[in-house]
Amino acid sequence: MDWKNLYKGFLMGTSDIIPGVSAGTIAVVVGVYDKVLESINGIFSREWKRHLLFLLPIAIGMLAAIGFLSNIMELLLEQFPQPTFFFFLGLIIGILPFLFIEAGAKTNFTARHYILLIIFGIAIASMRFFQEESNAAIWDTIGPTELVLLFLSGWMASSAMILPGVSGSFLLLLFGVYPTIIRAVSDFDLVILAVVGLGVILGLAIMSRLLHYLISNFSTMMYAIIIGMVSGSTIVIFPGLDGEILLSLITLCLGLAAAYALGKIEHSSKSKKL
């Protein structure tokens, strides 16, 4: 069990409550994406204890971030939306060079890989056209229909969580359940959290198997797709400029610096293992 993964899980959990930012992207940023997929699949194998011990600090970090930061993030997005998104924009842009190095793009990428990169980058960027402020009200009553929608929303959001560049929170916005789930987290509504959580668990179990197979057997192709999706996500989360330019530039630089630091930490960690 590596308790250093707590902070990685914390960063992933923070991204989960921000529409437009993907936990999968942050997992790539902090260098645990492949291992997370492998461990989720390994939970159902004979070596489940080893995989569970790897996932435990990440899960604790994610839950801590979601629990502690839901109110804070709601306030930041309400009061300082542009600087907040610029920080994550810097984080994502800053990690792209490390992704190209990790993929060995100079030697491994061919024309078809760059074509895949562009196609998936455009596909993710096109989600910008569907990005609108959610006008959905917080549900006052929860019936069978709402419970089914919450379960399906959790399923779809979890599938998006492990796809770099695709935001689970953004899908919750599209489903119209984001305000209700955020309040449930803040109020610790066990019924809503249990239903959404069940959908998340099943979605993770199924999608992780597919992605792990693809990464194991088509590594270079998947790196091209991941880099394209991460690149495209910068278009989705770009908030525009509405006057807080100086503060936004500062948070952008902080995001770039954080990405550089994380990349150096992961590179140093891998060098020591070698």
PDB file of C-alpha atoms in Angstrom, residues 14 20 27 29 52 68 70 77 90 127 154 168 172 184 203-204 220 239-240 255 274:
ATOM      1  CA  THR A  14     -11.293  17.211  -6.932  1.00  0.00           C
ATOM      2  CA  GLY A  20     -15.420  19.738 -17.806  1.00  0.00           C
ATOM      3  CA  ALA A  27      -4.965  10.009 -13.386  1.00  0.00           C
ATOM      4  CA  VAL A  29      -1.278  13.515 -15.152  1.00  0.00           C
ATOM      5  CA  LEU A  52      -7.296  -3.505  -3.369  1.00  0.00           C
ATOM      6  CA  PHE A  68     -14.407  18.157   1.904  1.00  0.00           C
ATOM      7  CA  SER A  70     -17.809  19.943  -2.669  1.00  0.00           C
ATOM      8  CA  LEU A  77     -17.119  27.958  -9.351  1.00  0.00           C
ATOM      9  CA  GLY A  90      -2.879  24.974 -17.061  1.00  0.00           C
ATOM     10  CA  MET A 127     -18.623  18.650 -26.667  1.00  0.00           C
ATOM     11  CA  GLY A 154     -23.754   7.254 -12.078  1.00  0.00           C
ATOM     12  CA  GLY A 168     -18.152  12.640 -15.598  1.00  0.00           C
ATOM     13  CA  LEU A 172     -24.176  14.710 -14.959  1.00  0.00           C
ATOM     14  CA  ALA A 184     -26.546  15.073  -1.722  1.00  0.00           C
ATOM     15  CA  GLY A 203     -19.767   1.272 -14.732  1.00  0.00           C
ATOM     16  CA  LEU A 204     -16.170   1.193 -13.549  1.00  0.00           C
ATOM     17  CA  THR A 220       0.717   3.220 -28.925  1.00  0.00           C
ATOM     18  CA  PRO A 239     -14.059  29.475 -19.792  1.00  0.00           C
ATOM     19  CA  GLY A 240     -13.356  32.505 -21.968  1.00  0.00           C
ATOM     20  CA  GLY A 255      -1.606  24.938 -13.049  1.00  0.00           C
ATOM     21  CA  LEU A 274      14.503   1.306 -12.996  1.00  0.00           C
TER      22      LEU A 274
END
